[in-house]
Amino acid sequence: MTEQATGAHHPQPRARSAAQAAQPVTEHVTGAQSLIRSLEEVGADTVFGIPGGAILPAYDPMFDSKRVRHILVRHEQGAGHAATGYAQATGKVGVCMATSGPGATNLVTPIADAHMDSVPLVAITGQVSSKSIGTDAFQEADICGITMPITKHNFLVTRAEDIPHTIAEAFHIASTGRPGPVLVDIAKDALQAQTVFSWPPQTDLPGYRPVTKPHAKQIREAAKLIVQAKRPVLYVGGGVLKARATEELRILAELTGAPVTTTLMALGAFPDSHPQHVGMPGMHGSVSAVTALQKADLLIALGARFDDRVTGKVDTFAPYAKIVHADVDPAEIGKIRAADVPIVGDAREVIADLIVAVQAEHEAGQRGDYADWWAQIDSWRKTYPLGYDLPDDGSLSPQQVIERIGQLAPPNTIYAAGVGQHQMWASQYINYEKPYTWLNSGGAGTMGYAVPAAMGAKAGMPDTTVWAIDGDGCFQMTNQELVTCALNNIPIKVAIINNGALGMVRQWQTLFYNERYSNTVLHSGPTAEGKQPNLGTRTPDFVKLAEAMGCVGIRCEDPADLDSVIEKANSINDRTVVVDFICHEDAMVWPMVAAGTSNDEVMAARGVRPDFGDMDD
C-alpha cells in the first residue's frame, strides 16, 4: 500500500542543488504530469483536495510523487481553509485542489476568506474539456468568472504547454506584493494532452511590478512627524506579519518609545507582554488601545487597512491625528482615511528605512517626548483592564476556559479560532508573544474556519501543538475534517466553547433586540426554546461525534475539573482531541464599540462607559 493510501507523512522533499537548478529540465509528459512536476519545482509539499472527473487526470501522477503530499479532505471548503491555515502558519503558499462545477464552487468561501486576509493561496481546479466550455456541460461552472472579484488573479488553461509557466506565475503572484489567492482552472483535455515539460519556464507578467522599496523623501517626512508628535501610536496590521517584519517592528518601537497597537490580524507581531503594547484596537479591543487611537496626534499605520471594525464610525475616528500610512498595496492608501504621508512599500523595507531615518533625527537632536502621553495611557490601562466575572451559578466561564488553555499550553502553541465570541475571547485572554501563532478569519468572518485551518497549520508544523478554539455553532459547519485529521495523522486539539447558542448574534439580540432570541438557540428545538435551562448543545453529542470520527472526546462542565481536563488534552499527542466545554450562555464580549458608532462611545462593560475627562488637542 502506498504512503498516500495510508495517510503517512512523506519524507521532506529534497531541494535541487544550485548546480541542478541551473540545468534546465525537459521531459515528455502529459499535461497532468506537467502539473505535478510544476508543483514539485515551485516547492509545494502539501496539497489539500478532493478528486473528481475533470481534475482526475492530475491525481494519477500525484499518486507517484515523492515530493508532494496530498491530504484527502472531506469537503472542498475544508481544503481551502486548510491551505490557508498552512500558509498562515508556515509562510509558504497554501495549495488546494478540486474538480469542476460544485467542487470548484465549494472553494469560493475559503478563496474569499484568503482574499480578505491577504493569504498566499493557489487553488487548482479541473474544468470541463475546452470544446465543452460554455455549453452547460456536466459539472461545468465558470469558476474564473465566479472568483474574479475575490482572487488576486486567475487563469484558465486550455493548452498543456501553458501549465508550467502558469503554475510558476500563480505562485509568484500569490506570494509577492500584497499576498492573495490565485486560481488556476485547467481544462481536462489540457491535462490529458501530451506535452514537453521544461523548467524553469519563461514567465510573462507585464504590468505586475509590486513596489517594495519605499520613497526616501516619504520616509524622512514620516520620521520628522514621529519625533515632533506628542501622542503618536504605531497602528500595526497584518501586513507586518506578511512581510516577516516583526524584528524590525520591535526595533522601531523601542527606538521611538511610542505605544503599539496590534490589530486582530497582527496579534503576535509585537509581544503582548511588552510594556509598549497597549492592546488590540477595534470593536472588541482594549479600552487603552481604542482610546489611544482616538486621542493620538499621529498614527503610523504599518500594513493596516483602517478596517471598519477598527475605526468605528469613520468620520469620528482619530480626529486629532495626522496619518502616516505605509502599505505594499497602493489601493489601500487613502481608501478609508486620507494619508498625510503616504508610503508605498513592503512593510519590512519601510520599517527598516524608518529606523535609519528616526536614528538620524535623534542624532540631529530631535527626539520625541512622550512622557505625558504614557502617563495618560497607563492610567487607562490601570483603570480599564480586560476582565470578566465568573458566573453566579458556578458554571464554566468561557473566558476562563480560554485563558487557562493559553496558560497551560506548551510554548509556541498555534491557536486557530472560529468566528464569534470565542474568537474575541481568544484574542483577548491568550497572550501572543510570538508571530504566526494566531490564525483567524478576520476580514470575512468565516464560521467553520477553525478546525480545517488548525488541520492545515498542523500539517505544515507537525512538531508544534495546535489548538482550535471553536464555538458550538462554528464547529457544526466543518467538523467533518476531524475524520481527515484522524486518518492522516494530524493530531490537533479542539476546544468547543459550547454555550448552546450562536453566541455573538445572541449578544447583539440581548443588547439591541430586547432579548428576543430569534433562531440563535442551538441547544433545543423551537417548542422548548426558553423553557429549559441551557446545558449547552447536546444534539449532537460532541463527545460521541468526536469518538465516531476517530478522535478522543472529553466533556468538561465543572470549573473544578478545568485544569485537569486541559492537561489531559495536552498530554494526548497521537490523536486529535475534542473537548466539549459546557459554558454559561450569558457571557458577553467586552469592551465593545457598537457597530456604526464612534470609538469615543466604547463601553468597558455593560453599562460602564469610561470617563476620559478632557484632553488638550
Coordinates of C-alpha atoms in Angstrom, one line a residue:
M1 CA 0.0 0.0 0.0
T2 CA 1.4 3.4 -0.9
E3 CA 2.1 6.2 1.6
Q4 CA -0.8 8.2 0.2
A5 CA -3.2 5.4 0.8
T6 CA -2.1 5.0 4.5
G7 CA -2.1 8.8 5.1
A8 CA 1.5 8.6 6.3
H9 CA 3.9 11.5 6.1
H10 CA 6.1 11.7 3.0
P11 CA 9.7 12.4 3.7
Q12 CA 10.7 16.1 3.4
P13 CA 11.3 16.9 -0.3
R14 CA 14.9 17.4 -1.3
A15 CA 15.7 20.7 -2.8
R16 CA 17.6 20.7 -6.0
S17 CA 21.2 21.8 -5.7
A18 CA 22.3 25.1 -7.2
A19 CA 24.0 23.2 -10.0
Q20 CA 20.9 21.1 -10.7
A21 CA 18.7 24.2 -10.6
A22 CA 21.0 25.9 -13.2
Q23 CA 20.4 23.0 -15.6
P24 CA 17.0 23.2 -17.4
V25 CA 14.8 20.2 -17.1
T26 CA 13.0 18.8 -20.2
E27 CA 10.7 15.8 -20.2
H28 CA 8.0 14.4 -22.5
V29 CA 4.9 14.1 -20.3
T30 CA 1.1 14.6 -20.1
G31 CA -0.3 17.9 -19.0
A32 CA -1.3 16.2 -15.7
Q33 CA 2.3 15.1 -15.2
S34 CA 3.5 18.5 -16.1
L35 CA 1.2 20.0 -13.4
I36 CA 2.6 17.7 -10.7
R37 CA 6.2 18.3 -11.8
S38 CA 5.5 22.1 -11.8
L39 CA 4.1 21.8 -8.2
E40 CA 7.2 19.9 -7.2
E41 CA 9.5 22.5 -8.7
V42 CA 7.8 25.5 -7.1
G43 CA 8.3 23.8 -3.7
A44 CA 4.7 22.8 -3.0
D45 CA 5.0 20.0 -0.5
T46 CA 1.3 19.7 0.6
V47 CA -1.9 19.8 -1.3
F48 CA -5.4 19.6 0.3
G49 CA -8.1 18.4 -2.1
I50 CA -10.7 16.0 -3.4
P51 CA -10.6 14.3 -6.8
G52 CA -13.4 14.4 -9.3
G53 CA -14.0 13.8 -13.0
A54 CA -12.4 17.0 -14.5
I55 CA -9.3 17.0 -12.2
L56 CA -8.9 13.2 -12.1
P57 CA -6.1 13.1 -14.7
A58 CA -3.9 15.2 -12.2
Y59 CA -4.5 12.7 -9.4
D60 CA -2.9 9.8 -11.3
P61 CA 0.7 11.3 -11.4
M62 CA 0.2 12.7 -7.9
F63 CA -0.1 9.1 -6.7
D64 CA 3.6 8.6 -7.7
S65 CA 5.0 11.9 -6.4
K66 CA 7.5 11.6 -3.6
R67 CA 7.7 15.4 -3.1
V68 CA 4.0 16.4 -2.9
R69 CA 1.8 15.0 -0.2
H70 CA -1.9 15.1 -0.9
I71 CA -4.3 15.2 2.0
L72 CA -7.8 13.9 1.1
V73 CA -10.3 16.2 2.9
R74 CA -14.0 15.6 3.4
H75 CA -15.3 18.8 1.9
E76 CA -13.6 21.3 -0.5
Q77 CA -14.3 24.2 1.9
G78 CA -12.1 22.2 4.3
A79 CA -9.4 22.0 1.7
G80 CA -9.4 25.8 1.2
H81 CA -9.3 26.7 4.9
A82 CA -6.6 24.0 5.5
A83 CA -4.5 25.6 2.8
T84 CA -5.0 29.0 4.4
G85 CA -4.0 27.7 7.8
Y86 CA -1.0 26.0 6.3
A87 CA 0.0 29.3 4.7
Q88 CA -0.5 31.4 7.7
A89 CA 1.5 29.1 10.0
T90 CA 4.4 28.4 7.6
G91 CA 4.6 31.5 5.5
K92 CA 4.6 29.3 2.4
V93 CA 1.9 29.3 -0.4
G94 CA -1.0 27.1 0.5
V95 CA -2.4 24.8 -2.2
C96 CA -5.9 23.3 -2.6
M97 CA -7.4 21.3 -5.4
A98 CA -10.9 20.5 -6.5
T99 CA -12.8 19.3 -9.5
S100 CA -15.1 21.3 -11.8
G101 CA -18.6 22.6 -11.0
P102 CA -19.6 22.0 -7.4
G103 CA -16.1 21.1 -6.3
A104 CA -14.8 24.4 -7.5
T105 CA -17.7 26.4 -6.1
N106 CA -17.2 24.8 -2.7
L107 CA -13.8 26.6 -2.7
V108 CA -15.4 30.1 -3.1
T109 CA -15.8 30.8 0.6
P110 CA -12.1 29.9 1.5
I111 CA -10.9 31.8 -1.5
A112 CA -12.9 34.9 -0.5
D113 CA -11.6 34.4 3.1
A114 CA -8.0 34.3 1.9
H115 CA -8.5 37.4 -0.3
M116 CA -9.8 39.4 2.6
D117 CA -6.9 38.4 4.8
S118 CA -4.2 38.6 2.1
V119 CA -3.2 34.9 2.4
P120 CA -1.0 33.4 -0.3
L121 CA -3.1 30.6 -1.8
V122 CA -3.1 28.8 -5.1
A123 CA -6.4 27.0 -5.8
I124 CA -6.2 24.5 -8.7
T125 CA -9.5 23.4 -10.2
G126 CA -10.3 21.0 -13.0
Q127 CA -12.6 22.3 -15.8
V128 CA -14.6 20.5 -18.5
S129 CA -12.8 19.9 -21.8
S130 CA -12.0 23.1 -23.7
K131 CA -14.5 22.4 -26.5
S132 CA -17.3 21.9 -23.9
I133 CA -16.7 25.2 -22.1
G134 CA -19.8 27.4 -22.4
T135 CA -22.2 24.6 -23.3
D136 CA -23.5 23.9 -19.8
A137 CA -21.7 20.6 -19.8
F138 CA -22.0 18.2 -16.9
Q139 CA -20.3 19.8 -13.8
E140 CA -19.4 22.9 -15.6
A141 CA -19.2 26.3 -13.8
D142 CA -17.4 29.4 -14.8
I143 CA -15.2 29.4 -11.8
C144 CA -12.9 32.1 -13.2
G145 CA -15.8 34.4 -13.6
I146 CA -17.2 33.5 -10.2
T147 CA -14.0 34.1 -8.4
M148 CA -12.8 37.2 -10.3
P149 CA -13.7 39.7 -7.6
I150 CA -12.2 37.5 -4.8
T151 CA -8.8 36.5 -6.3
K152 CA -5.7 38.4 -6.8
H153 CA -5.6 36.9 -10.3
N154 CA -6.9 33.8 -12.0
F155 CA -6.1 31.7 -15.1
L156 CA -8.0 29.5 -17.5
V157 CA -5.6 27.0 -19.0
T158 CA -6.7 25.2 -22.2
R159 CA -3.3 24.1 -23.6
A160 CA -0.9 21.6 -21.9
E161 CA 2.2 23.6 -22.8
D162 CA 0.9 26.6 -20.7
I163 CA 0.8 24.6 -17.5
P164 CA 4.4 25.1 -16.2
H165 CA 4.6 28.8 -16.7
T166 CA 1.0 29.3 -15.4
I167 CA 1.9 27.5 -12.2
A168 CA 5.1 29.5 -11.8
E169 CA 3.3 32.7 -12.3
A170 CA 0.5 31.8 -10.0
F171 CA 2.9 31.1 -7.1
H172 CA 4.8 34.3 -7.8
I173 CA 1.6 36.4 -7.9
A174 CA 0.2 34.7 -4.7
S175 CA 3.4 35.3 -2.7
T176 CA 4.7 38.7 -3.8
G177 CA 3.5 42.2 -3.2
R178 CA 0.3 42.0 -1.2
P179 CA -0.2 38.3 -1.0
G180 CA -3.5 36.7 -2.0
P181 CA -5.3 33.8 -3.6
V182 CA -4.7 32.9 -7.3
L183 CA -7.0 30.4 -9.1
V184 CA -5.7 28.1 -11.9
D185 CA -8.6 26.5 -13.8
I186 CA -7.3 23.7 -16.1
A187 CA -9.4 22.1 -18.8
K188 CA -9.5 18.3 -18.7
D189 CA -8.2 17.9 -22.3
A190 CA -5.1 20.1 -21.4
L191 CA -4.4 17.6 -18.5
Q192 CA -4.7 14.7 -20.9
A193 CA -2.7 16.0 -23.8
Q194 CA 0.9 15.2 -24.5
T195 CA 3.4 18.0 -24.0
V196 CA 7.0 18.8 -23.2
F197 CA 7.7 19.8 -19.6
S198 CA 10.5 22.3 -19.4
W199 CA 11.7 24.0 -16.2
P200 CA 12.3 26.8 -15.4
P201 CA 9.6 28.2 -17.6
Q202 CA 9.6 31.6 -19.3
T203 CA 7.2 33.7 -17.3
D204 CA 5.5 36.8 -18.7
L205 CA 3.7 39.1 -16.3
P206 CA 3.6 42.6 -17.9
G207 CA 2.4 45.2 -15.6
Y208 CA 2.9 43.2 -12.4
R209 CA 5.7 45.0 -10.6
P210 CA 4.9 45.4 -6.9
V211 CA 6.7 48.3 -5.4
T212 CA 8.6 47.1 -2.3
K213 CA 11.2 49.9 -1.8
P214 CA 9.7 53.0 -0.2
H215 CA 10.4 56.5 -1.4
A216 CA 13.2 58.1 0.7
K217 CA 11.5 61.5 0.9
Q218 CA 8.3 60.0 2.3
I219 CA 10.4 58.1 4.9
R220 CA 12.1 61.3 6.0
E221 CA 8.8 63.1 6.3
A222 CA 7.4 60.3 8.4
A223 CA 10.4 60.3 10.7
K224 CA 10.0 64.0 11.3
L225 CA 6.4 63.6 12.2
I226 CA 7.3 60.9 14.7
V227 CA 9.8 63.0 16.6
Q228 CA 7.6 66.1 16.5
A229 CA 4.4 64.3 17.7
K230 CA 3.2 64.4 21.3
R231 CA 0.8 61.5 21.2
P232 CA 1.9 59.0 18.5
V233 CA 0.7 55.4 18.1
L234 CA 2.1 52.7 16.0
Y235 CA -1.0 51.1 14.4
V236 CA 0.2 47.7 13.3
G237 CA -1.7 45.5 10.9
G238 CA -1.4 42.0 9.4
G239 CA 0.9 43.3 6.6
V240 CA 3.8 43.4 9.1
L241 CA 3.4 39.6 9.6
K242 CA 3.1 39.0 5.9
A243 CA 6.4 40.9 5.3
R244 CA 8.2 39.0 8.1
A245 CA 9.0 42.3 9.7
T246 CA 8.4 41.6 13.4
E247 CA 12.1 42.0 14.4
E248 CA 12.2 45.4 12.6
L249 CA 9.0 46.4 14.2
R250 CA 10.3 45.8 17.7
I251 CA 13.5 47.8 17.0
L252 CA 11.4 50.7 15.6
A253 CA 9.0 50.7 18.6
E254 CA 11.8 50.6 21.2
L255 CA 13.7 53.3 19.2
T256 CA 10.8 55.7 19.2
G257 CA 9.2 54.7 22.5
A258 CA 5.8 55.1 21.0
P259 CA 2.7 53.0 22.1
V260 CA 2.0 50.0 19.8
T261 CA -1.4 48.5 19.0
T262 CA -1.7 45.3 17.0
T263 CA -4.9 44.6 15.1
L264 CA -6.8 41.2 15.2
M265 CA -4.8 40.2 12.1
A266 CA -1.5 41.3 13.7
L267 CA -1.6 39.6 17.1
G268 CA 1.9 38.2 17.9
A269 CA 3.6 40.7 15.6
F270 CA 4.6 42.6 18.8
P271 CA 4.7 40.7 22.1
D272 CA 1.6 41.2 24.2
S273 CA 3.7 41.4 27.3
H274 CA 5.9 44.2 26.0
P275 CA 5.4 47.4 28.1
Q276 CA 4.8 49.5 25.0
H277 CA 2.0 47.2 23.8
V278 CA -1.3 48.9 24.7
G279 CA -3.6 46.1 23.3
M280 CA -5.7 45.3 20.3
P281 CA -7.9 48.1 18.8
G282 CA -11.3 47.7 17.4
M283 CA -14.9 46.8 18.2
H284 CA -13.8 44.5 21.0
G285 CA -10.4 45.9 21.6
S286 CA -9.0 47.1 24.9
V287 CA -10.1 50.4 26.2
S288 CA -6.4 51.6 26.2
A289 CA -5.9 50.7 22.5
V290 CA -9.2 52.1 21.3
T291 CA -8.8 55.3 23.2
A292 CA -5.1 55.8 22.3
L293 CA -6.0 55.8 18.7
Q294 CA -8.8 58.3 19.3
K295 CA -6.7 60.7 21.3
A296 CA -3.5 60.3 19.2
D297 CA -2.0 63.2 17.3
L298 CA -0.1 60.9 14.9
L299 CA -0.9 57.4 13.7
I300 CA 1.8 55.4 12.0
A301 CA -0.2 52.7 10.1
L302 CA 2.0 49.8 9.1
G303 CA 0.4 47.2 6.9
A304 CA -3.1 48.1 8.2
R305 CA -6.1 49.0 6.2
F306 CA -8.3 51.1 8.5
D307 CA -10.9 48.3 8.7
D308 CA -14.4 49.4 9.8
R309 CA -14.1 47.2 12.9
V310 CA -11.1 49.2 13.9
T311 CA -12.3 52.7 13.0
G312 CA -15.9 52.6 14.1
K313 CA -17.7 55.5 12.6
V314 CA -15.0 56.6 10.2
D315 CA -15.6 60.4 10.3
T316 CA -15.1 60.4 14.1
F317 CA -12.0 58.1 14.0
A318 CA -8.8 59.6 15.4
P319 CA -9.9 63.2 14.9
Y320 CA -6.7 64.8 16.1
A321 CA -4.3 62.6 14.2
K322 CA -2.1 63.1 11.2
I323 CA -1.7 59.8 9.3
V324 CA 1.4 58.1 8.1
H325 CA 0.1 55.2 6.1
A326 CA 2.6 52.5 4.8
D327 CA 1.2 49.7 2.7
V328 CA 2.5 47.5 -0.1
D329 CA -0.9 47.9 -1.9
P330 CA -1.3 51.4 -3.1
A331 CA -5.0 50.9 -3.5
E332 CA -5.3 50.8 0.4
I333 CA -3.7 54.2 0.9
G334 CA -6.3 56.9 1.2
K335 CA -9.1 54.4 0.6
I336 CA -10.7 55.0 4.0
R337 CA -8.7 57.8 5.6
A338 CA -6.6 60.4 3.7
A339 CA -2.9 60.0 4.5
D340 CA -0.7 63.0 5.3
V341 CA 2.4 60.9 4.4
P342 CA 1.6 58.0 2.1
I343 CA 4.3 55.4 1.7
V344 CA 4.0 52.6 -0.8
G345 CA 6.4 49.7 0.0
D346 CA 6.9 46.4 1.7
A347 CA 6.5 46.7 5.5
R348 CA 9.9 45.2 6.2
E349 CA 11.7 47.7 4.0
V350 CA 9.6 50.6 5.2
I351 CA 10.2 49.9 8.8
A352 CA 14.0 49.3 8.2
D353 CA 14.2 52.6 6.5
L354 CA 12.2 54.3 9.2
I355 CA 14.6 53.1 11.8
V356 CA 17.5 54.7 10.0
A357 CA 15.6 57.9 9.5
V358 CA 14.5 58.2 13.1
Q359 CA 18.0 57.5 14.2
A360 CA 19.2 60.4 12.0
E361 CA 16.6 62.7 13.7
H362 CA 17.8 61.6 17.1
E363 CA 21.4 62.3 16.1
A364 CA 20.3 65.8 15.0
G365 CA 18.9 66.4 18.4
Q366 CA 15.3 65.8 17.5
R367 CA 13.7 63.3 19.9
G368 CA 10.0 62.8 20.8
D369 CA 8.9 63.4 24.4
Y370 CA 6.0 61.1 25.2
A371 CA 6.1 61.1 29.0
D372 CA 2.7 62.8 29.4
W373 CA 1.2 60.6 26.8
W374 CA 2.4 57.4 28.5
A375 CA 1.1 58.7 31.9
Q376 CA -2.3 59.1 30.3
I377 CA -2.2 55.7 28.6
D378 CA -1.0 54.0 31.8
S379 CA -3.9 55.5 33.7
W380 CA -6.4 54.0 31.1
R381 CA -4.6 50.6 31.3
K382 CA -4.8 50.6 35.1
T383 CA -8.4 51.8 35.3
Y384 CA -9.9 49.8 32.5
P385 CA -8.1 46.5 32.2
L386 CA -9.5 43.5 30.4
G387 CA -11.5 41.3 32.8
Y388 CA -14.6 39.1 33.3
D389 CA -16.9 38.0 36.1
L390 CA -17.4 34.3 36.9
P391 CA -21.0 33.0 36.6
D392 CA -23.1 33.2 39.8
D393 CA -24.4 29.7 39.2
G394 CA -20.9 28.1 39.4
S395 CA -20.9 27.1 35.7
L396 CA -17.8 27.4 33.4
S397 CA -16.8 30.9 32.3
P398 CA -15.9 30.8 28.6
Q399 CA -13.2 33.5 29.2
Q400 CA -11.7 31.4 32.0
V401 CA -11.6 28.3 29.8
I402 CA -9.8 30.1 27.0
E403 CA -7.4 31.8 29.4
R404 CA -6.5 28.5 31.0
I405 CA -5.9 26.8 27.7
G406 CA -3.5 29.6 26.8
Q407 CA -1.7 29.4 30.2
L408 CA -1.4 25.6 30.2
A409 CA -0.5 25.1 26.5
P410 CA 3.1 24.3 25.6
P411 CA 5.4 27.2 24.4
N412 CA 4.9 28.2 20.7
T413 CA 1.4 26.7 20.5
I414 CA -0.6 27.8 17.5
Y415 CA -4.2 28.9 18.0
A416 CA -6.8 28.9 15.3
A417 CA -10.2 30.4 16.1
G418 CA -13.6 30.2 14.6
V419 CA -15.7 33.4 14.4
G420 CA -17.8 34.9 17.1
Q421 CA -17.5 35.4 20.9
H422 CA -14.9 32.7 21.3
Q423 CA -12.7 34.3 18.6
M424 CA -12.8 37.6 20.5
W425 CA -12.1 36.0 23.9
A426 CA -9.2 34.0 22.3
S427 CA -7.8 37.3 21.0
Q428 CA -8.2 38.9 24.5
Y429 CA -7.3 36.3 27.0
I430 CA -4.4 34.3 25.3
N431 CA -1.1 36.1 25.3
Y432 CA 0.6 36.1 21.9
E433 CA 4.3 36.6 22.4
K434 CA 5.5 35.3 19.0
P435 CA 4.4 35.8 15.4
Y436 CA 2.4 33.3 13.4
T437 CA 0.8 31.7 16.5
W438 CA -2.7 33.2 15.9
L439 CA -4.8 32.2 13.0
N440 CA -8.3 33.5 12.4
S441 CA -10.7 34.7 9.7
G442 CA -10.5 38.4 10.2
G443 CA -12.0 40.1 7.2
A444 CA -14.6 37.6 6.0
G445 CA -15.5 36.4 9.5
T446 CA -16.0 32.8 8.2
M447 CA -17.7 30.5 10.6
G448 CA -16.2 27.0 10.3
Y449 CA -12.7 28.3 9.8
A450 CA -11.1 26.9 12.9
V451 CA -11.0 23.1 12.5
P452 CA -9.7 22.9 8.9
A453 CA -7.3 25.9 9.4
A454 CA -5.9 24.1 12.5
M455 CA -5.5 21.0 10.5
G456 CA -3.6 22.8 7.8
A457 CA -1.4 24.5 10.4
K458 CA -0.6 21.2 12.0
A459 CA 0.2 19.6 8.6
G460 CA 2.7 22.4 7.9
M461 CA 4.1 22.5 11.5
P462 CA 3.8 18.8 12.7
D463 CA 6.0 19.3 15.7
T464 CA 4.0 22.3 17.1
T465 CA 0.9 22.0 19.3
V466 CA -2.2 23.4 17.5
W467 CA -5.4 24.3 19.4
A468 CA -8.6 25.1 17.5
I469 CA -10.8 27.4 19.7
D470 CA -14.3 26.9 18.3
G471 CA -17.9 27.5 19.1
D472 CA -20.7 25.0 19.0
G473 CA -22.2 26.9 16.0
C474 CA -18.9 27.1 14.0
F475 CA -17.9 23.5 14.9
Q476 CA -21.1 22.1 13.3
M477 CA -20.1 23.7 9.9
T478 CA -16.8 21.9 9.2
N479 CA -16.3 19.2 11.9
Q480 CA -16.1 16.5 9.2
E481 CA -12.4 17.4 8.8
L482 CA -11.8 15.6 12.1
V483 CA -12.0 12.5 10.0
T484 CA -9.3 13.9 7.8
C485 CA -7.1 14.6 10.9
A486 CA -7.7 11.0 12.2
L487 CA -6.9 9.2 9.0
N488 CA -3.9 11.4 8.1
N489 CA -2.1 11.5 11.5
I490 CA -2.7 15.2 12.0
P491 CA -3.4 15.4 15.8
I492 CA -4.9 18.8 16.6
K493 CA -6.7 19.8 19.8
V494 CA -10.2 21.3 19.6
A495 CA -11.9 23.3 22.3
I496 CA -15.6 23.7 21.8
I497 CA -16.9 26.7 23.7
N498 CA -20.4 25.2 24.0
N499 CA -22.9 27.8 25.2
G500 CA -25.8 26.3 23.4
A501 CA -26.3 29.4 21.2
L502 CA -24.9 31.4 18.3
G503 CA -23.2 33.5 20.9
M504 CA -22.2 36.7 19.2
V505 CA -25.6 37.0 17.5
R506 CA -27.3 36.3 20.8
Q507 CA -25.2 39.0 22.4
W508 CA -26.5 41.5 19.8
Q509 CA -30.0 40.3 20.4
T510 CA -29.5 40.9 24.2
L511 CA -28.2 44.4 23.7
F512 CA -30.1 45.7 20.6
Y513 CA -33.2 43.5 20.1
N514 CA -34.8 43.4 23.6
E515 CA -33.6 39.8 24.4
R516 CA -35.7 38.4 21.6
Y517 CA -33.6 35.3 20.7
S518 CA -34.8 34.6 17.3
N519 CA -33.1 31.5 15.8
T520 CA -29.9 31.7 17.9
V521 CA -30.6 28.9 20.3
L522 CA -28.8 25.7 19.4
H523 CA -29.5 23.5 22.5
S524 CA -33.2 23.0 21.9
G525 CA -35.9 23.0 19.3
P526 CA -38.4 25.8 18.8
T527 CA -41.1 24.4 21.0
A528 CA -38.8 24.1 24.0
E529 CA -36.9 27.4 23.4
G530 CA -36.6 29.4 26.5
K531 CA -38.4 26.8 28.6
Q532 CA -35.3 24.8 29.8
P533 CA -32.0 25.8 31.3
N534 CA -29.1 25.9 29.0
L535 CA -26.8 22.9 29.4
G536 CA -25.0 23.5 26.1
T537 CA -25.7 22.0 22.7
R538 CA -26.3 18.2 23.3
T539 CA -27.7 17.4 19.9
P540 CA -25.3 16.3 18.5
D541 CA -23.4 14.9 21.4
F542 CA -19.9 16.3 20.6
V543 CA -18.1 13.7 22.6
K544 CA -19.7 10.8 20.8
L545 CA -19.3 12.6 17.5
A546 CA -15.6 13.0 18.1
E547 CA -15.2 9.4 19.0
A548 CA -17.2 8.3 15.9
M549 CA -14.7 10.3 13.8
G550 CA -11.7 8.6 15.3
C551 CA -10.8 11.2 17.9
V552 CA -10.7 11.4 21.7
G553 CA -13.8 13.1 23.1
I554 CA -13.9 14.7 26.6
R555 CA -16.5 16.8 28.2
C556 CA -15.9 19.5 30.9
E557 CA -18.8 21.1 32.9
D558 CA -17.3 21.8 36.3
P559 CA -14.8 24.6 36.9
A560 CA -13.0 22.3 39.4
D561 CA -12.1 19.9 36.5
L562 CA -11.0 22.6 34.1
D563 CA -7.2 22.4 34.6
S564 CA -7.1 18.6 34.7
V565 CA -9.1 18.3 31.5
I566 CA -6.9 20.7 29.6
E567 CA -3.8 19.0 30.9
K568 CA -5.2 15.6 29.8
A569 CA -5.9 17.1 26.3
N570 CA -2.3 18.4 26.2
S571 CA -0.9 15.1 27.1
I572 CA -2.5 13.2 24.2
N573 CA -0.4 13.8 21.1
D574 CA -1.0 10.8 18.9
R575 CA -4.7 11.5 18.2
T576 CA -6.9 14.5 17.7
V577 CA -8.6 15.6 21.0
V578 CA -12.0 17.3 21.1
V579 CA -13.0 18.9 24.4
D580 CA -16.6 20.0 24.9
F581 CA -16.6 22.8 27.4
I582 CA -20.2 23.5 28.6
C583 CA -20.2 27.2 29.3
H584 CA -22.6 29.9 30.6
E585 CA -24.8 31.3 27.8
D586 CA -25.0 34.8 29.1
A587 CA -21.3 35.7 29.0
M588 CA -20.6 38.7 26.7
V589 CA -17.6 40.1 25.0
W590 CA -16.4 43.4 26.5
P591 CA -15.2 46.1 25.8
M592 CA -17.5 46.9 22.9
V593 CA -18.0 49.6 20.3
A594 CA -21.4 49.1 18.9
A595 CA -21.5 48.9 15.1
G596 CA -21.8 52.2 13.3
T597 CA -21.0 54.3 16.4
S598 CA -17.9 56.3 17.3
N599 CA -14.9 54.7 19.1
D600 CA -15.5 57.5 21.7
E601 CA -18.5 55.6 22.8
V602 CA -16.6 52.5 23.7
M603 CA -18.2 50.6 26.6
A604 CA -15.7 48.9 29.1
A605 CA -18.6 46.6 30.2
R606 CA -22.3 46.6 30.1
G607 CA -23.5 50.0 31.4
V608 CA -19.9 51.1 32.0
R609 CA -18.6 53.9 29.8
P610 CA -15.1 55.0 30.6
D611 CA -14.6 58.6 31.8
F612 CA -11.7 60.1 29.9
G613 CA -12.0 63.6 31.1
D614 CA -10.8 66.4 28.8
M615 CA -7.6 66.5 26.9
D616 CA -5.8 69.3 25.1
D617 CA -5.8 68.8 21.3

